[in-house]
mmCIF file of C-alpha atoms in Angstrom:
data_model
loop_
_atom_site.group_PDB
_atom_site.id
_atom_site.type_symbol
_atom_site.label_atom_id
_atom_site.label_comp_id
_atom_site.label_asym_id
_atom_site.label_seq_id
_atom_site.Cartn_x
_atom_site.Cartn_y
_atom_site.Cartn_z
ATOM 1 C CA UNK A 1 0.000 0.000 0.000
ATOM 2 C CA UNK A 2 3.228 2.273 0.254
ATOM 3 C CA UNK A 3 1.899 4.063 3.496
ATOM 4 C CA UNK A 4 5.435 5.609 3.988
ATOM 5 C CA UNK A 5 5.300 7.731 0.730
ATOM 6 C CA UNK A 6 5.305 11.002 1.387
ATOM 7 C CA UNK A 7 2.660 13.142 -0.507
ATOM 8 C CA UNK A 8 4.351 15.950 -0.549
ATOM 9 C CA UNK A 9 6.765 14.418 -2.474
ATOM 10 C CA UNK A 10 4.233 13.099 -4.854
ATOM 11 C CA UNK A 11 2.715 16.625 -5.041
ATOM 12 C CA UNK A 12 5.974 18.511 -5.898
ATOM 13 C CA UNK A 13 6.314 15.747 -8.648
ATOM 14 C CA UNK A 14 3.022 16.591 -10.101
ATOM 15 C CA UNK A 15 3.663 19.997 -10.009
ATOM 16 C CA UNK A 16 7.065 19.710 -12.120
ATOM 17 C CA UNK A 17 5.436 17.695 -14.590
ATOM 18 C CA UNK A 18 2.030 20.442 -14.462
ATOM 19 C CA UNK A 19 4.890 23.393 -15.312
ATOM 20 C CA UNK A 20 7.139 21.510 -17.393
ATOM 21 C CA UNK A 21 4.195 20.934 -19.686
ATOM 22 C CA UNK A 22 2.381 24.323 -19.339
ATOM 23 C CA UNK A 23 -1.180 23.455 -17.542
ATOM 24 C CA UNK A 24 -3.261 26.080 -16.983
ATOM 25 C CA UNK A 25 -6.133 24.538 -15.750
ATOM 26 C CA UNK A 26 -6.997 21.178 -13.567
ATOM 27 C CA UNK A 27 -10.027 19.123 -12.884
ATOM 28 C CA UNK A 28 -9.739 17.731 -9.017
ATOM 29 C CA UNK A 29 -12.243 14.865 -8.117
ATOM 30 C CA UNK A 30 -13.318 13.491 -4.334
ATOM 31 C CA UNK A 31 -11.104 16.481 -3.591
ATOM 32 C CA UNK A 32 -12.566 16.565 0.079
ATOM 33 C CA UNK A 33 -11.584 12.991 1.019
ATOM 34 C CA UNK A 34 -14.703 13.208 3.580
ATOM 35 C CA UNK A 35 -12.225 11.017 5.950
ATOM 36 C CA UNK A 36 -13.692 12.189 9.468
ATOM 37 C CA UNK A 37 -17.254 11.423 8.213
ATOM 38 C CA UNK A 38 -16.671 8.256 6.886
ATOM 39 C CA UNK A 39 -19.581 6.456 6.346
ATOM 40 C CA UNK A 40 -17.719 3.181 6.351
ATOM 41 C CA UNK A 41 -16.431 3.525 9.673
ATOM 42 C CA UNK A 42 -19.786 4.228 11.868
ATOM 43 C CA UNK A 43 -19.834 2.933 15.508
ATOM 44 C CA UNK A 44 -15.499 1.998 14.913
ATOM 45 C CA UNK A 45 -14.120 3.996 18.064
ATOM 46 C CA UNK A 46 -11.123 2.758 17.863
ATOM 47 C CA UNK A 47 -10.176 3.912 14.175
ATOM 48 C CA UNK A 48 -11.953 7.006 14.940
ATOM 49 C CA UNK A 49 -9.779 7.636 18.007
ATOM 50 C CA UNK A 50 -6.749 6.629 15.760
ATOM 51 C CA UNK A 51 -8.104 9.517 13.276
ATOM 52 C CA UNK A 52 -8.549 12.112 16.444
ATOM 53 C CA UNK A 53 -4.606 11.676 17.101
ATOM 54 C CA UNK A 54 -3.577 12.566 14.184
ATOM 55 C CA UNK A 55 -5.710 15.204 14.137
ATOM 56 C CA UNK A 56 -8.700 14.707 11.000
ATOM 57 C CA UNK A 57 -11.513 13.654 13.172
ATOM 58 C CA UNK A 58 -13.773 16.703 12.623
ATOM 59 C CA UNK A 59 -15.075 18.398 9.568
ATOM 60 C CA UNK A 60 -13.172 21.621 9.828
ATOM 61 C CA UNK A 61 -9.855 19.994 10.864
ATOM 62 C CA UNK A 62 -10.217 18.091 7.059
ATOM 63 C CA UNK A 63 -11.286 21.508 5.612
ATOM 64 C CA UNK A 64 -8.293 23.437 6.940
ATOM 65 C CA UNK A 65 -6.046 20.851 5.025
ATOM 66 C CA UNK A 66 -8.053 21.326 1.568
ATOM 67 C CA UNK A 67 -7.519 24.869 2.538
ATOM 68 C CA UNK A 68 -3.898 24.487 2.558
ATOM 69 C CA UNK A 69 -3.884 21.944 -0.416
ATOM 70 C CA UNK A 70 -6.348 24.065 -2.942
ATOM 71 C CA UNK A 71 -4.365 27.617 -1.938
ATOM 72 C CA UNK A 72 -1.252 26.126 -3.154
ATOM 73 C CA UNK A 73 -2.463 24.455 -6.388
ATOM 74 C CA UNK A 74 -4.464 27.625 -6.941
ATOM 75 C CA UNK A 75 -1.187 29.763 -7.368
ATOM 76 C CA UNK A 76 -0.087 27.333 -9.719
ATOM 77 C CA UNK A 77 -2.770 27.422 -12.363
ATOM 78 C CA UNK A 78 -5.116 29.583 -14.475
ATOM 79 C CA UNK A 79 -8.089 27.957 -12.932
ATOM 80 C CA UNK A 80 -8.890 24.395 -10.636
ATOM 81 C CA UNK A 81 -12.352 22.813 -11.659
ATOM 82 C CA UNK A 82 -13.828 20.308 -8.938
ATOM 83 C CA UNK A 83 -15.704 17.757 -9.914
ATOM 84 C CA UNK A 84 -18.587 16.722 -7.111
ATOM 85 C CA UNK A 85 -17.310 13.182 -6.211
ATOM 86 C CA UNK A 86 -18.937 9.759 -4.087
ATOM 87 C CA UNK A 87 -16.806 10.905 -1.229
ATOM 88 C CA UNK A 88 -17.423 14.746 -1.423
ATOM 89 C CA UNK A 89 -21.419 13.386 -1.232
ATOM 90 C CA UNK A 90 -19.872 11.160 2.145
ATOM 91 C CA UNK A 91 -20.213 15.159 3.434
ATOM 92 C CA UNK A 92 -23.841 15.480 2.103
ATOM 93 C CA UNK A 93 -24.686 11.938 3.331
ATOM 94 C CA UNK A 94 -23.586 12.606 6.895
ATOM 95 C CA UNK A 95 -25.570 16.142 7.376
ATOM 96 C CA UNK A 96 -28.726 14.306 5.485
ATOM 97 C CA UNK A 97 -28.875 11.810 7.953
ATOM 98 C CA UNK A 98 -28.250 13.721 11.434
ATOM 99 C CA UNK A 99 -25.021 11.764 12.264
ATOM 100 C CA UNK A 100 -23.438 15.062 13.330
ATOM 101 C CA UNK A 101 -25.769 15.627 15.662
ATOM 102 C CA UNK A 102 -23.882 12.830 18.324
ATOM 103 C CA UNK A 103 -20.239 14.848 17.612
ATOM 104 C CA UNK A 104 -19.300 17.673 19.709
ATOM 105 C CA UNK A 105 -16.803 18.750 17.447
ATOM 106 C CA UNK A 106 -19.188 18.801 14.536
ATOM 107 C CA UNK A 107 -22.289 19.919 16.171
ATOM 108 C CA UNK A 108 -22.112 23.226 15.644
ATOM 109 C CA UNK A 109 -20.731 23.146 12.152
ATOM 110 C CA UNK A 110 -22.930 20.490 11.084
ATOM 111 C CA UNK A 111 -26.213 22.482 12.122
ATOM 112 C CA UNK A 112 -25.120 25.213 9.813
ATOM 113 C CA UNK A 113 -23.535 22.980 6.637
ATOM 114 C CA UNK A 114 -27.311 21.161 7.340
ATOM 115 C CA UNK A 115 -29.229 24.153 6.222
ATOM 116 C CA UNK A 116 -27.521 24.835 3.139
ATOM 117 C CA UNK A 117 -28.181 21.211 2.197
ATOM 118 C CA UNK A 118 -32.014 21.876 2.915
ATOM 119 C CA UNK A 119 -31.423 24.975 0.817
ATOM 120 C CA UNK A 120 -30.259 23.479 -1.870
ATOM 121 C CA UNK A 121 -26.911 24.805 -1.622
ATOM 122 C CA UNK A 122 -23.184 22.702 -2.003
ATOM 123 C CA UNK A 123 -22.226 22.369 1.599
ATOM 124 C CA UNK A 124 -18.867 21.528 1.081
ATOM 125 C CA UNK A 125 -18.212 24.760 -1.438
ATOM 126 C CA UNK A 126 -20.120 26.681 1.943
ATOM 127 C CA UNK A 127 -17.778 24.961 4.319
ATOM 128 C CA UNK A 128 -14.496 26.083 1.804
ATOM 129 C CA UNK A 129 -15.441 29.681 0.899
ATOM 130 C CA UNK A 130 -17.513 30.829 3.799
ATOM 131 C CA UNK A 131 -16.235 28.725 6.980
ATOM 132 C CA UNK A 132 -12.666 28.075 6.238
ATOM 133 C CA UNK A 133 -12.391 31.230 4.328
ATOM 134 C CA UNK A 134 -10.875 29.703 1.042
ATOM 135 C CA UNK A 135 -8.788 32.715 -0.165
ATOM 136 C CA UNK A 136 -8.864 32.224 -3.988
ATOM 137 C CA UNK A 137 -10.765 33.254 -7.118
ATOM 138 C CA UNK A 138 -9.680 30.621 -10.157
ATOM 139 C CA UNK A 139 -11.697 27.096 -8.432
ATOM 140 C CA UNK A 140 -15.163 26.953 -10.464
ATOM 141 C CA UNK A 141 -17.662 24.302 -7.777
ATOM 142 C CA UNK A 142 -19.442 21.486 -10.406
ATOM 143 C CA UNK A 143 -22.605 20.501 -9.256
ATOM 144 C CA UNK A 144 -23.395 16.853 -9.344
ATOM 145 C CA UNK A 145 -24.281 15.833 -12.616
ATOM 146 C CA UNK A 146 -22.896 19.259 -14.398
ATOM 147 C CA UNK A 147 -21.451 18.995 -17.252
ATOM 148 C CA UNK A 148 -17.984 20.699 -17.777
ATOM 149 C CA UNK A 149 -16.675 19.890 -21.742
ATOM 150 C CA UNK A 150 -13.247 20.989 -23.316
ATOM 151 C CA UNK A 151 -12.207 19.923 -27.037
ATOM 152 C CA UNK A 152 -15.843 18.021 -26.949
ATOM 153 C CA UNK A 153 -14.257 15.675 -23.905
ATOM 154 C CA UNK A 154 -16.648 15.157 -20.713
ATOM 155 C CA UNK A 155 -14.211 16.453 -17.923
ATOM 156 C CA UNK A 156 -17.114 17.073 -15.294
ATOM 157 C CA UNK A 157 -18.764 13.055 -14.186
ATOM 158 C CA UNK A 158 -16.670 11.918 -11.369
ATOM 159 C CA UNK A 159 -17.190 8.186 -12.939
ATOM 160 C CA UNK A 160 -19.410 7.110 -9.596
ATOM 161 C CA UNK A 161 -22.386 6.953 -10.485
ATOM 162 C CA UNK A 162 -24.078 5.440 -13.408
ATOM 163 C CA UNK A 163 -27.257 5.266 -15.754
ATOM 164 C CA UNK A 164 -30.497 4.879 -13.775
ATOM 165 C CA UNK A 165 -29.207 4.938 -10.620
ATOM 166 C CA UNK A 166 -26.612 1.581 -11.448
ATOM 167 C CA UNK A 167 -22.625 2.320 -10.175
ATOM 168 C CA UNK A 168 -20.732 4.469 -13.338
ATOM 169 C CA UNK A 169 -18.720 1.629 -15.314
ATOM 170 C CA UNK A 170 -16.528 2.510 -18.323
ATOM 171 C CA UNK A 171 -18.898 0.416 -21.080
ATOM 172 C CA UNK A 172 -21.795 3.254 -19.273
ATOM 173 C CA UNK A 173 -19.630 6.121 -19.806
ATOM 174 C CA UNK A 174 -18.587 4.709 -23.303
ATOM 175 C CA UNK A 175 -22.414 4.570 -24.536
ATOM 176 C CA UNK A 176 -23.566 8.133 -22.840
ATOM 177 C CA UNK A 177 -20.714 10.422 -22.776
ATOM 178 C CA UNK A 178 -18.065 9.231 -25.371
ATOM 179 C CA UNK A 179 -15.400 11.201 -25.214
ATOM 180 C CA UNK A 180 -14.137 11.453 -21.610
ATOM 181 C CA UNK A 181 -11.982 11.815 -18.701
ATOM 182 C CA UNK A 182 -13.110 10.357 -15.039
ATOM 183 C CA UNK A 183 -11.916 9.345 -11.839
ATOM 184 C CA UNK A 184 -13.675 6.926 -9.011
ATOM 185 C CA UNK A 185 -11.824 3.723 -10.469
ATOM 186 C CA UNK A 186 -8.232 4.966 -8.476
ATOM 187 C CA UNK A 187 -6.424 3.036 -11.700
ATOM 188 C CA UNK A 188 -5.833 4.127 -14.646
ATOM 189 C CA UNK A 189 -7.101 2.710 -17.639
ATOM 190 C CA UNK A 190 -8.839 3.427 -21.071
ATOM 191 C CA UNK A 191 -11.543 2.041 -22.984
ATOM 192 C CA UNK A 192 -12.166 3.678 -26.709
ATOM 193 C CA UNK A 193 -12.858 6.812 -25.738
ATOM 194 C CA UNK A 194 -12.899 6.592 -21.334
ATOM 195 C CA UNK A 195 -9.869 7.371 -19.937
ATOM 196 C CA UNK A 196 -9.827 6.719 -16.640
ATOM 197 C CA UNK A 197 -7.123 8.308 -13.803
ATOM 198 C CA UNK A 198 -5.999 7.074 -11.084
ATOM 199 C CA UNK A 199 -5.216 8.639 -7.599
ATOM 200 C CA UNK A 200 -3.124 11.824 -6.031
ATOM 201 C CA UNK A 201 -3.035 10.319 -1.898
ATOM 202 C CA UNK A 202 -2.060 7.623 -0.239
ATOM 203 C CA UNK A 203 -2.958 4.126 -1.604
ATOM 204 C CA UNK A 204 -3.474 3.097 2.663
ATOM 205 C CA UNK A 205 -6.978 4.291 3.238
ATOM 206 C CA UNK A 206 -7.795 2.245 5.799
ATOM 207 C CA UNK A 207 -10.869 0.458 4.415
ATOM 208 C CA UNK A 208 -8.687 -1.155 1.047
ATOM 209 C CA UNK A 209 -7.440 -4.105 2.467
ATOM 210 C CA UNK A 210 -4.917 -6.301 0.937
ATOM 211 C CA UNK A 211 -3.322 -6.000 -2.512
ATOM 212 C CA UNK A 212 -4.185 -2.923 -5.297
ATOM 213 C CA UNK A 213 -4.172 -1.788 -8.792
ATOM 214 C CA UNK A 214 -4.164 1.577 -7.765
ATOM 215 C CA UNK A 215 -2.170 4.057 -9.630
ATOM 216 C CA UNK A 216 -1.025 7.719 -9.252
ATOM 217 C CA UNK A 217 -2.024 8.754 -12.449
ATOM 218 C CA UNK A 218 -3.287 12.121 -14.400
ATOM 219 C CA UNK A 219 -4.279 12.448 -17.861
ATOM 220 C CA UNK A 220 -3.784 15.615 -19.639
ATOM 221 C CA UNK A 221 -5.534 17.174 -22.388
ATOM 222 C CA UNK A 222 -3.889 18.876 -24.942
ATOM 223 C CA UNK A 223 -4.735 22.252 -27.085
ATOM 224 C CA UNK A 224 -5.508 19.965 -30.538
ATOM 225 C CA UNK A 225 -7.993 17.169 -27.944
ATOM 226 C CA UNK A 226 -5.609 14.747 -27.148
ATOM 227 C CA UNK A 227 -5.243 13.000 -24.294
ATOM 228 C CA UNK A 228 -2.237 11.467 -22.688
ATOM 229 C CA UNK A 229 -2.439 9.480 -19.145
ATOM 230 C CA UNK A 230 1.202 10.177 -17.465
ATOM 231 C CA UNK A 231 1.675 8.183 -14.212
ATOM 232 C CA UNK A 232 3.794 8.732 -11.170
ATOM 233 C CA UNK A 233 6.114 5.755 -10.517
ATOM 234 C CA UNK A 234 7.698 6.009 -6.417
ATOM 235 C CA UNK A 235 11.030 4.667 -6.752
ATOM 236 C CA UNK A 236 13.153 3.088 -3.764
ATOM 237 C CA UNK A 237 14.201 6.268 -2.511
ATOM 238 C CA UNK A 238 10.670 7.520 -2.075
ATOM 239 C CA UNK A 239 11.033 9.638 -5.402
ATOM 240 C CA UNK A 240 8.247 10.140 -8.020
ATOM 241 C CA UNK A 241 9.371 9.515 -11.499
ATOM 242 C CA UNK A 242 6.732 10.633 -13.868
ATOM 243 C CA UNK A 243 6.469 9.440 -17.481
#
């Protein structure tokens, strides 16, 4: 699972590669990793506990870091489009169903993200721009199911969900949105026209046991539409060599 990688490492890899080839803008997906409101992990003191040490056991601790994480790669780029992912909607899920109500540290939060959900409103883009006070201009907030095209390529379906309510799947994506870059699948692949990229953290999430065909990959899109997956290969020395 390489859990000793250091991301920051990985990061400062991308970023090379992201200058060395000019981007000016990137598509993020599950940007908010929705960690301390893991749905998977209800009633699991213990790895909750284990999350409070290292301090991402509340909603704003975990915003605070996207903070720091979306300031940076906003100073880097033109503009940063996010694409509303399954674990962004772990966020939604958790307000939707009162679970915040039984954590002191999100209590308070969680009544006021709540209301924008009842309103209609993103509460994670609330929780960025108005709570944590997300000091940038360039990120552009996809709604689920918003469409976001460039060259005639689908950049805006996160790849989790699928037609009529079915899990997203690449022969899905194939038949309804041809042309296309998405995420979910953390590998990298492609299938005629689905490319599919892999991930930018680390592969130990806790609740992927055992081996993985995870990859840290990116696909870029070019000026004349085409698309090139490049992925990030740690070496022994805890180095990212990108090709």
């Amino acid at each position: 699972a390489h859990s000793s990688l250091d991301m920051e490492v990985l990061y400062d890899s991308m970023y090379r590669c992201m200058s060395e080839l000019d981007v000016k803008e990137v598509i993020l997906h599950d940007v908010f990793n929705a960690s301390s409101v893991s749905p998977h992990e209800v009633g699991k003191i213990a790895i909750q506990s284990a999350k409070a040490i290292k301090g991402i056991s509340s909603i704003e601790q975990e915003g605070y870091l996207l903070k720091q994480y979306l300031e940076k790669l906003c100073n880097k780029v033109d503009k940063v489009v996010i694409s509303k992912g399954n674990h962004d909607m772990h966020l939604d899920k958790y307000l939707i169903e009162g679970r915040f109500m039984y954590s002191p540290e999100d209590f308070y939060l969680g009544c006021a993200l709540a209301m924008k959900v009842v309103e209609g409103e993103d509460p994670l883009k609330y929780l960025m721009e108005t709570w944590i006070g997300l000091d940038v201009d360039n990120v552009k907030w996809l709604a689920l199911d918003e469409s976001y095209k460039v060259h005639d390529i689908e950049l805006g379906q996160h790849g989790a969900l699928g037609a009529n309510g079915a899990r997203g799947n690449k022969n899905t994506f194939d038949a309804c949105l041809g042309k296309c870059i998405v995420g979910h699948a953390h590998t990298a692949g492609i299938m005629r026209e689905v490319y599919t990229v892999g991930v930018a953290c680390n592969r130990n999430q806790g609740y992927n046991k055992g081996f993985s065909s995870w990859t840290y990959t990116s696909c870029v899109l070019y000026e004349n539409g085409t698309r090139q997956l490049i992925n990030f290969i740690p070496n022994m020395k805890g180095e990212f060599l990108y090709a």
